[in-house]
Amino acid sequence: SPHPSGLRFPRITATTSCPRDVNSSTRYAPEIVPVTGAATYLATYRATVNDYIIIFKDEDGTELKRYSVEYGETPSCEEPSKAATAQYTYNFAGWSPAVVPVDGTATYTATYESNVHTYVVTFKNENGDELQKIEDVAYGVTPVYSGATPVKASTEQYEYTFDGWDKTIVPVVGDVTYTATFAANLQKYIVVFKNYDGTELQSSQVEY
């Protein structure tokens, strides 16, 4: 249409579009429409909470759990366990570093406290009677028998003296039983020869 100056200008129809570098979650208010006059549009944004990868590992590096956790949330993992050895038992002692609300990716590693394993040491007589039981003997400690000296009843043929235990006493590595052993010695008897009148002719000690 003619301009007041008398010049003629082509008709221009324009539609606005958002800048290329605006996140796709960006919106404008009011809604963008074909231009019919001056207009102002305000960018609005939809906030999305960031997620981060959290990893929990066992002491040996084995991955126990890996998952995505929202910023500000406190991650968690089921408490792991560590197999006992002959020497130690283990209790879960927490995570390293300490678990905190998420503010970025993080890796937590299990820690354990160790306790020396204890065992029961039993001393028995040859007939199976219990002479002494020592409980809670720590791994690696050599037990000491502190009971009465074991005895075995004599027979007509033999008398017995304590001769130690069925195996050498060594540092504890598990529950163990030691059994008394005895040395057998032939009994000795006094043999007397007498005369008819009772006079002693000879006396000697003779083994059974």
Coordinates of C-alpha atoms in Angstrom, one line a residue, residues 29-102:
A29 CA 5.1 -16.0 27.7
P30 CA 2.9 -15.1 26.1
E31 CA 2.8 -17.8 23.4
I32 CA 4.6 -16.7 20.3
V33 CA 2.3 -15.8 17.4
P34 CA 2.6 -14.1 14.0
V35 CA 3.7 -10.5 14.3
T36 CA 0.8 -8.0 14.1
G37 CA 2.6 -5.3 16.1
A38 CA 5.2 -4.7 18.7
A39 CA 5.4 -7.5 21.3
T40 CA 7.6 -8.6 24.2
Y41 CA 8.2 -12.2 25.0
L42 CA 9.7 -13.4 28.3
A43 CA 11.6 -16.7 28.4
T44 CA 10.3 -19.2 31.0
Y45 CA 12.1 -22.4 32.1
R46 CA 11.1 -25.7 33.5
A47 CA 13.6 -26.8 36.1
T48 CA 14.8 -30.5 35.9
V49 CA 16.7 -31.9 38.9
N50 CA 20.0 -33.4 37.8
D51 CA 20.8 -37.1 38.4
Y52 CA 24.2 -38.4 39.2
I53 CA 25.7 -41.9 39.1
I54 CA 26.5 -43.3 42.6
I55 CA 28.6 -46.5 42.9
F56 CA 29.0 -48.7 46.0
K57 CA 31.9 -51.1 46.1
D58 CA 33.1 -53.8 48.4
E59 CA 36.5 -53.7 50.0
D60 CA 38.0 -55.8 47.2
G61 CA 36.7 -53.5 44.5
T62 CA 33.7 -55.6 43.6
E63 CA 30.8 -53.4 42.5
L64 CA 27.8 -53.8 44.8
K65 CA 25.5 -51.2 43.4
R66 CA 25.4 -48.6 40.7
Y67 CA 22.4 -46.3 40.2
S68 CA 21.3 -42.8 39.3
V69 CA 20.3 -40.6 42.2
E70 CA 18.8 -37.1 42.1
Y71 CA 20.7 -34.1 43.4
G72 CA 20.2 -33.7 47.2
E73 CA 19.0 -37.2 47.8
T74 CA 21.0 -39.5 50.1
P75 CA 22.1 -42.7 48.4
S76 CA 22.0 -46.1 50.2
C77 CA 23.1 -49.6 49.8
E78 CA 22.5 -52.8 51.7
E79 CA 25.3 -53.6 54.1
P80 CA 27.8 -56.1 52.7
S81 CA 29.6 -58.8 54.6
K82 CA 33.1 -60.3 54.5
A83 CA 33.7 -64.0 55.0
A84 CA 35.6 -65.0 58.1
T85 CA 39.0 -66.6 58.0
A86 CA 40.5 -69.0 60.5
Q87 CA 42.1 -66.0 62.2
Y88 CA 39.5 -63.2 61.9
T89 CA 35.8 -62.5 61.8
Y90 CA 34.7 -59.2 60.2
N91 CA 31.9 -56.7 60.9
F92 CA 30.8 -54.0 58.5
A93 CA 32.1 -50.7 59.7
G94 CA 30.6 -48.2 57.2
W95 CA 31.5 -46.6 53.9
S96 CA 34.5 -44.6 52.9
P97 CA 34.0 -41.8 52.4
A98 CA 30.9 -41.2 54.6
V99 CA 27.7 -41.2 52.6
V100 CA 26.3 -37.7 52.0
P101 CA 23.5 -36.1 50.0
V102 CA 24.3 -36.2 46.3

